[in-house]
Amino acid sequence: MTKKDKLRIAVMGGDGTGPEVAAEGMKVLDAVARLEGIEYESKDFDFGGDRYLKTGEILPPGSLEELATFDSILLGAVGHPDVAPGILEKGLLLALRFHFDQYINLRPVKLYPGVETPLAGRGPEDLDFVVVRENTEDMYTGTGGFLKKGTPDEVAIQTAIYTRKGCERCIRWAFEYTRKRNKKKQLTLVAKTNVLTYGHDLWWRTFQEVAQEYPDIKTDYNHVDACCMWMVKNPEYYDVIVTTNMFGDIITDLAGILQGGMGVAAGGNINPEPGGTSMFEPMGGSAPKYTGKNVINPIATIAAAAMLLEQAGYEKAAARVIKAIQTVTGTKMKSQAAGKMGYGTREVGDLVVEAL
Ligand code: IPM
Ligand code: MN
């Protein structure tokens, strides 16, 4: 069977509240699949901190081969209080991004109705842009090392790697996306060309070259520090932003809080090539203190499930889920903060299903 016959989804709840939100994401996905006649199958994987503490393994032998047979992974959360920081992030999240060459990290920034933004006087019409973050290079490759570690003469090197192939495929995808999105048709490169005169020069030159192929797209450039100011001052200016991995990590947390925080912000780690395996996740963490209490907000994970459907080609189903989310945030939920939603985690999932 080729991957295309039936959508195959690997569900990885992960740590803390991850399994609770993943369950709501799948609940909504299942409901919209029925309504839209989408055939899919799913399988649960128990990778995460608990399994690692029991077995010492993060991705057991054979798991990458098995996951490769899936179109998509829905990931709940990684991060366990008893596991040192970095182990699960590197061993699971980054390992999957790199192994499956998910070179696009797509992070929509959309203020849903009824959701509070820290930006005074701003509403849903002011906040609707998308960040396309490169997802396989930069300081994330783990290239570097120590010299004379632990001595007063210690040297630490952490290298930012940028390749022509890596930035070009990301930039080209961002241009295509901007065209397909068909809103302001404006793509802003965010980098730091005034200081990173090698790596970001490569990004800049590549951006200018690829832009020649897209005369219908307006292009613009912001230094990353200025972008942080503009995003707060004039968020309505942005349509699509394309940026490097490290800067994309940082500016999407800023963007995430503008759209109402970790309870609503979702992202996709996409391998756009035919047969690629992509991974979708809420941006929030594993929230250990809320685990098992039915208080965590599942909206971000439900939005991640919508992104999964869109990437798999079910655009109508994806739009239907986003619309249902907007109904629920706009007319039902009191807040997007854990424990303050006016409903439990499962109830919010049920409300979205009803709104479909
Ligand atoms: C994110 C996260 C990850 C990243 C961490 C958990 C490794 O912050 O998805 O933005 O830095 O990419
Ligand atoms: Mn981050």
Short mmCIF file of C-alpha atoms and ligand atoms in Angstrom, two decimals:
data_model
loop_
_atom_site.label_atom_id
_atom_site.label_comp_id
_atom_site.label_asym_id
_atom_site.label_seq_id
_atom_site.Cartn_x
_atom_site.Cartn_y
_atom_site.Cartn_z
CA MET A 1 0.00 0.00 0.00
CA THR A 2 1.38 3.41 -0.84
CA LYS A 3 1.14 6.13 1.75
CA LYS A 4 -1.51 7.91 -0.28
CA ASP A 5 -4.24 5.23 -0.04
CA LYS A 6 -5.09 6.08 3.52
CA LEU A 7 -3.78 8.79 5.81
CA ARG A 8 -1.58 7.19 8.47
CA ILE A 9 -1.07 9.09 11.71
CA ALA A 10 1.36 8.23 14.50
CA VAL A 11 0.12 9.64 17.79
CA MET A 12 2.86 10.44 20.26
CA GLY A 13 1.33 11.88 23.40
CA GLY A 14 4.74 12.21 25.06
CA ASP A 15 5.17 13.70 28.51
CA GLY A 16 3.03 15.44 31.12
CA THR A 17 -0.16 16.87 29.70
CA GLY A 18 0.89 15.79 26.18
CA PRO A 19 -1.29 12.65 26.07
CA GLU A 20 -4.34 14.61 27.30
CA VAL A 21 -4.11 17.23 24.57
CA ALA A 22 -3.17 14.70 21.88
CA ALA A 23 -6.36 12.78 22.73
CA GLU A 24 -8.46 15.89 22.10
CA GLY A 25 -6.61 16.59 18.85
CA MET A 26 -7.42 13.07 17.67
CA LYS A 27 -11.01 13.34 18.91
CA VAL A 28 -11.59 16.36 16.69
CA LEU A 29 -9.64 14.86 13.79
CA ASP A 30 -11.74 11.72 14.00
CA ALA A 31 -14.98 13.72 14.01
CA VAL A 32 -14.05 15.84 11.01
CA ALA A 33 -12.75 12.78 9.17
CA ARG A 34 -16.21 11.19 9.51
CA LEU A 35 -17.94 14.36 8.32
CA GLU A 36 -15.60 14.78 5.36
CA GLY A 37 -15.28 11.11 4.47
CA ILE A 38 -11.55 11.01 5.14
CA GLU A 39 -10.13 7.56 5.71
CA TYR A 40 -7.27 7.36 8.13
CA GLU A 41 -5.64 5.02 10.58
CA SER A 42 -3.66 5.87 13.67
CA LYS A 43 -1.32 4.17 16.08
CA ASP A 44 -0.15 5.29 19.52
CA PHE A 45 3.51 5.43 20.44
CA ASP A 46 4.55 5.77 24.09
CA PHE A 47 7.86 7.52 23.50
CA GLY A 48 8.83 10.11 26.10
CA GLY A 49 10.28 10.63 29.54
CA ASP A 50 8.51 7.81 31.39
CA ARG A 51 9.58 5.20 28.90
CA TYR A 52 13.10 6.60 28.84
CA LEU A 53 13.36 6.39 32.65
CA LYS A 54 12.17 2.77 32.54
CA THR A 55 14.17 1.47 29.58
CA GLY A 56 16.97 3.99 28.93
CA GLU A 57 15.76 4.30 25.34
CA ILE A 58 14.18 7.33 23.72
CA LEU A 59 13.63 6.03 20.19
CA PRO A 60 13.86 2.24 20.46
CA PRO A 61 15.51 0.26 17.62
CA GLY A 62 13.27 0.05 14.58
CA SER A 63 11.07 2.96 15.60
CA LEU A 64 12.36 5.40 12.98
CA GLU A 65 11.76 2.77 10.28
CA GLU A 66 8.25 2.22 11.57
CA LEU A 67 7.48 5.94 11.84
CA ALA A 68 8.64 6.37 8.24
CA THR A 69 5.57 4.40 7.17
CA PHE A 70 3.34 7.17 8.55
CA ASP A 71 2.40 10.38 6.75
CA SER A 72 2.14 12.39 9.92
CA ILE A 73 2.98 12.40 13.59
CA LEU A 74 0.82 14.22 16.13
CA LEU A 75 3.04 15.04 19.09
CA GLY A 76 1.63 16.12 22.48
CA ALA A 77 4.63 17.42 24.44
CA VAL A 78 8.20 16.59 25.41
CA GLY A 79 9.85 17.40 28.74
CA HIS A 80 9.92 15.39 31.97
CA PRO A 81 10.79 16.77 35.42
CA ASP A 82 13.05 13.77 36.19
CA VAL A 83 15.00 13.89 32.94
CA ALA A 84 17.80 16.46 32.53
CA PRO A 85 16.97 19.27 30.13
CA GLY A 86 18.09 18.62 26.58
CA ILE A 87 17.95 14.82 26.64
CA LEU A 88 14.38 14.38 25.42
CA GLU A 89 14.43 17.57 23.35
CA LYS A 90 17.48 16.35 21.46
CA GLY A 91 16.73 12.64 21.59
CA LEU A 92 13.12 12.85 20.50
CA LEU A 93 11.92 16.17 19.12
CA LEU A 94 15.07 17.30 17.31
CA ALA A 95 15.94 13.71 16.37
CA LEU A 96 12.62 13.36 14.57
CA ARG A 97 12.88 16.78 12.90
CA PHE A 98 16.34 15.91 11.59
CA HIS A 99 15.78 12.26 10.75
CA PHE A 100 12.68 13.00 8.70
CA ASP A 101 14.28 16.11 7.22
CA GLN A 102 11.33 18.24 8.30
CA TYR A 103 12.96 21.34 6.95
CA ILE A 104 9.98 23.65 7.35
CA ASN A 105 8.73 24.71 10.75
CA LEU A 106 5.44 26.41 10.00
CA ARG A 107 3.97 28.55 12.76
CA PRO A 108 0.73 30.39 12.03
CA VAL A 109 0.07 33.41 14.22
CA LYS A 110 -3.63 34.03 14.29
CA LEU A 111 -5.64 35.71 17.02
CA TYR A 112 -8.89 33.78 17.37
CA PRO A 113 -12.07 35.61 18.40
CA GLY A 114 -12.47 35.97 22.14
CA VAL A 115 -8.80 35.32 22.81
CA GLU A 116 -6.96 37.88 24.86
CA THR A 117 -3.77 39.36 23.42
CA PRO A 118 -1.28 41.36 25.49
CA LEU A 119 -1.35 43.98 22.71
CA ALA A 120 -3.63 46.79 23.88
CA GLY A 121 -6.46 47.67 21.52
CA ARG A 122 -5.71 44.88 19.03
CA GLY A 123 -8.12 42.28 17.71
CA PRO A 124 -8.27 39.30 15.33
CA GLU A 125 -8.09 41.57 12.27
CA ASP A 126 -4.65 42.81 13.38
CA LEU A 127 -2.95 39.49 13.94
CA ASP A 128 -2.87 37.05 11.09
CA PHE A 129 0.54 36.11 9.82
CA VAL A 130 2.69 33.03 9.43
CA VAL A 131 6.30 32.34 10.33
CA VAL A 132 8.22 29.89 8.14
CA ARG A 133 11.18 28.82 10.23
CA GLU A 134 14.02 26.79 8.73
CA ASN A 135 14.15 23.63 10.83
CA THR A 136 17.31 21.60 10.17
CA GLU A 137 20.34 23.93 10.30
CA ASP A 138 21.79 26.88 12.19
CA MET A 139 22.90 26.42 15.80
CA TYR A 140 20.60 23.41 16.09
CA THR A 141 22.93 20.94 14.35
CA GLY A 142 24.89 20.27 17.54
CA THR A 143 28.18 21.14 15.86
CA GLY A 144 30.87 22.41 18.20
CA GLY A 145 32.82 21.36 21.24
CA PHE A 146 34.82 22.26 24.30
CA LEU A 147 38.50 22.85 24.73
CA LYS A 148 40.03 22.72 28.22
CA LYS A 149 36.60 22.13 29.67
CA GLY A 150 36.23 23.05 33.32
CA THR A 151 39.45 25.05 33.43
CA PRO A 152 39.82 28.85 33.53
CA ASP A 153 41.03 28.63 29.90
CA GLU A 154 37.90 26.86 28.70
CA VAL A 155 36.73 27.46 25.14
CA ALA A 156 33.23 26.54 23.93
CA ILE A 157 32.32 26.60 20.27
CA GLN A 158 28.77 26.27 18.96
CA THR A 159 28.64 26.63 15.22
CA ALA A 160 25.77 27.99 13.16
CA ILE A 161 25.68 26.03 9.91
CA TYR A 162 23.85 27.38 6.88
CA THR A 163 23.87 25.65 3.51
CA ARG A 164 22.77 26.92 0.13
CA LYS A 165 20.50 23.90 -0.22
CA GLY A 166 19.05 24.37 3.25
CA CYS A 167 18.17 28.04 2.93
CA GLU A 168 17.10 27.81 -0.70
CA ARG A 169 14.56 25.05 -0.16
CA CYS A 170 13.10 26.87 2.82
CA ILE A 171 12.95 30.24 1.06
CA ARG A 172 11.40 28.71 -2.07
CA TRP A 173 8.77 26.92 0.03
CA ALA A 174 8.00 30.23 1.77
CA PHE A 175 7.49 31.98 -1.57
CA GLU A 176 5.17 29.19 -2.74
CA TYR A 177 3.30 29.34 0.55
CA THR A 178 2.89 33.13 0.33
CA ARG A 179 1.46 32.77 -3.16
CA LYS A 180 -0.91 30.00 -2.13
CA ARG A 181 -2.02 31.86 0.99
CA ASN A 182 -2.97 34.70 -1.34
CA LYS A 183 -3.47 37.44 1.26
CA LYS A 184 -1.06 40.39 1.16
CA LYS A 185 1.32 38.34 -0.98
CA GLN A 186 4.21 39.71 1.00
CA LEU A 187 7.22 37.77 2.23
CA THR A 188 9.58 39.28 4.82
CA LEU A 189 13.02 37.82 5.35
CA VAL A 190 14.07 38.12 9.00
CA ALA A 191 17.79 37.76 9.70
CA LYS A 192 20.78 39.75 10.96
CA THR A 193 22.78 40.63 7.88
CA ASN A 194 24.52 43.53 9.60
CA VAL A 195 26.37 41.19 11.97
CA LEU A 196 26.16 37.64 10.60
CA THR A 197 27.96 38.71 7.46
CA TYR A 198 28.62 35.16 6.18
CA GLY A 199 25.68 32.98 7.06
CA HIS A 200 23.00 35.60 6.66
CA ASP A 201 24.67 36.97 3.58
CA LEU A 202 24.01 33.55 2.09
CA TRP A 203 20.37 33.82 3.17
CA TRP A 204 20.09 37.34 1.78
CA ARG A 205 21.58 36.48 -1.61
CA THR A 206 19.49 33.35 -1.91
CA PHE A 207 16.34 35.28 -0.97
CA GLN A 208 17.05 37.89 -3.68
CA GLU A 209 17.69 35.22 -6.30
CA VAL A 210 14.63 33.12 -5.56
CA ALA A 211 12.50 36.28 -5.45
CA GLN A 212 13.16 36.73 -9.18
CA GLU A 213 11.00 33.66 -9.79
CA TYR A 214 8.09 35.21 -7.87
CA PRO A 215 7.41 38.65 -9.36
CA ASP A 216 3.89 38.57 -7.90
CA ILE A 217 5.22 38.46 -4.32
CA LYS A 218 6.30 41.65 -2.55
CA THR A 219 9.53 41.13 -0.64
CA ASP A 220 10.88 42.85 2.40
CA TYR A 221 13.68 42.48 4.91
CA ASN A 222 13.79 43.04 8.70
CA HIS A 223 16.69 42.60 11.07
CA VAL A 224 15.52 40.22 13.78
CA ASP A 225 15.75 42.79 16.58
CA ALA A 226 13.66 45.28 14.61
CA CYS A 227 11.20 42.52 13.77
CA CYS A 228 10.56 42.02 17.49
CA MET A 229 9.61 45.68 17.80
CA TRP A 230 7.44 45.74 14.69
CA MET A 231 5.66 42.57 15.69
CA VAL A 232 4.45 44.33 18.83
CA LYS A 233 3.93 47.76 17.32
CA ASN A 234 2.50 46.89 13.88
CA PRO A 235 1.63 43.20 13.77
CA GLU A 236 -0.88 43.84 10.98
CA TYR A 237 2.05 44.62 8.70
CA TYR A 238 3.16 41.00 8.39
CA ASP A 239 1.85 38.37 6.00
CA VAL A 240 4.53 35.67 5.81
CA ILE A 241 7.94 35.76 7.51
CA VAL A 242 10.78 33.45 6.51
CA THR A 243 13.69 33.09 8.91
CA THR A 244 16.52 30.96 10.23
CA ASN A 245 16.10 28.20 12.79
CA MET A 246 17.44 30.01 15.87
CA PHE A 247 15.74 33.33 15.21
CA GLY A 248 12.57 31.50 14.23
CA ASP A 249 12.58 29.74 17.58
CA ILE A 250 12.75 33.04 19.43
CA ILE A 251 10.36 35.18 17.40
CA THR A 252 7.69 32.48 17.39
CA ASP A 253 7.55 32.53 21.18
CA LEU A 254 6.98 36.27 20.97
CA ALA A 255 4.40 35.71 18.25
CA GLY A 256 2.87 32.89 20.29
CA ILE A 257 2.15 35.10 23.27
CA LEU A 258 0.65 37.76 21.01
CA GLN A 259 -1.87 35.22 19.76
CA GLY A 260 -2.90 34.21 23.25
CA GLY A 261 -0.10 32.00 24.47
CA MET A 262 0.91 28.39 24.62
CA GLY A 263 -2.65 27.15 24.90
CA VAL A 264 -3.42 28.24 21.34
CA ALA A 265 -0.13 28.36 19.38
CA ALA A 266 0.50 25.37 17.09
CA GLY A 267 3.23 24.40 14.69
CA GLY A 268 4.07 21.95 11.96
CA ASN A 269 7.43 20.35 11.23
CA ILE A 270 7.01 19.64 7.57
CA ASN A 271 8.85 17.55 5.06
CA PRO A 272 7.07 18.73 1.92
CA GLU A 273 8.62 16.11 -0.37
CA PRO A 274 6.39 13.32 -1.69
CA GLY A 275 6.33 10.51 0.84
CA GLY A 276 7.76 12.73 3.58
CA THR A 277 6.75 12.28 7.21
CA SER A 278 5.68 15.52 8.90
CA MET A 279 5.05 16.21 12.58
CA PHE A 280 2.55 18.57 14.18
CA GLU A 281 2.58 19.84 17.73
CA PRO A 282 1.23 22.45 20.11
CA MET A 283 3.96 24.93 20.96
CA GLY A 284 3.44 24.57 24.70
CA GLY A 285 5.39 22.23 26.94
CA SER A 286 4.45 19.26 29.10
CA ALA A 287 3.13 21.39 32.02
CA PRO A 288 3.86 18.77 34.74
CA LYS A 289 1.86 20.58 37.43
CA TYR A 290 -1.35 20.33 35.38
CA THR A 291 -0.90 16.69 34.35
CA GLY A 292 -3.92 14.44 34.74
CA LYS A 293 -6.18 17.23 36.02
CA ASN A 294 -8.24 17.79 32.86
CA VAL A 295 -7.37 21.52 32.98
CA ILE A 296 -4.85 21.99 30.18
CA ASN A 297 -5.96 23.83 27.04
CA PRO A 298 -6.23 21.48 24.02
CA ILE A 299 -6.89 24.23 21.45
CA ALA A 300 -3.26 24.39 20.25
CA THR A 301 -3.20 20.64 19.67
CA ILE A 302 -6.55 20.74 17.89
CA ALA A 303 -5.10 23.49 15.67
CA ALA A 304 -2.05 21.27 15.11
CA ALA A 305 -4.40 18.48 13.99
CA ALA A 306 -5.93 20.94 11.52
CA MET A 307 -2.46 21.71 10.17
CA LEU A 308 -1.86 17.98 9.82
CA LEU A 309 -5.00 17.65 7.72
CA GLU A 310 -4.05 20.63 5.58
CA GLN A 311 -0.57 19.27 4.91
CA ALA A 312 -2.09 15.89 3.99
CA GLY A 313 -4.21 17.66 1.37
CA TYR A 314 -7.50 17.87 3.28
CA GLU A 315 -7.77 21.61 3.16
CA LYS A 316 -11.53 21.77 3.53
CA ALA A 317 -11.46 19.63 6.67
CA ALA A 318 -8.64 21.75 8.06
CA ALA A 319 -10.57 24.97 7.49
CA ARG A 320 -13.61 23.41 9.12
CA VAL A 321 -11.62 22.63 12.27
CA ILE A 322 -10.17 26.15 12.44
CA LYS A 323 -13.65 27.60 12.05
CA ALA A 324 -14.96 25.37 14.84
CA ILE A 325 -12.07 26.46 17.07
CA GLN A 326 -13.03 30.08 16.40
CA THR A 327 -16.63 29.40 17.37
CA VAL A 328 -15.51 27.84 20.63
CA THR A 329 -12.97 30.53 21.58
CA GLY A 330 -15.36 33.27 20.52
CA THR A 331 -18.55 32.05 22.15
CA LYS A 332 -17.72 29.52 24.87
CA MET A 333 -14.30 29.65 26.51
CA LYS A 334 -13.71 32.19 29.28
CA SER A 335 -9.93 32.16 28.95
CA GLN A 336 -7.15 30.26 27.22
CA ALA A 337 -5.22 29.70 30.45
CA ALA A 338 -5.06 26.24 32.01
CA GLY A 339 -7.74 25.86 34.68
CA LYS A 340 -9.51 29.07 33.70
CA MET A 341 -11.20 28.01 30.49
CA GLY A 342 -14.61 27.55 32.10
CA TYR A 343 -14.45 23.95 30.83
CA GLY A 344 -12.17 20.97 31.22
CA THR A 345 -9.73 19.72 28.60
CA ARG A 346 -12.12 17.02 27.38
CA GLU A 347 -15.09 19.39 27.39
CA VAL A 348 -13.25 21.87 25.16
CA GLY A 349 -12.56 18.99 22.76
CA ASP A 350 -16.27 18.10 22.83
CA LEU A 351 -17.26 21.72 22.16
CA VAL A 352 -15.04 21.85 19.08
CA VAL A 353 -16.57 18.60 17.83
CA GLU A 354 -20.05 20.05 18.33
CA ALA A 355 -19.08 23.23 16.49
CA LEU A 356 -17.89 21.25 13.45
C1 IPM B 1 10.33 24.73 19.80
C2 IPM B 1 11.06 24.35 21.05
C3 IPM B 1 12.24 23.48 20.66
C4 IPM B 1 13.14 24.30 19.75
C5 IPM B 1 13.02 22.91 21.87
C6 IPM B 1 12.13 22.16 22.81
C7 IPM B 1 14.18 22.07 21.43
O1 IPM B 1 11.46 25.48 21.76
O2 IPM B 1 9.78 23.84 19.14
O3 IPM B 1 10.30 25.92 19.47
O4 IPM B 1 14.00 25.04 20.23
O5 IPM B 1 12.97 24.19 18.53
MN MN B 2 10.84 27.32 20.87
#
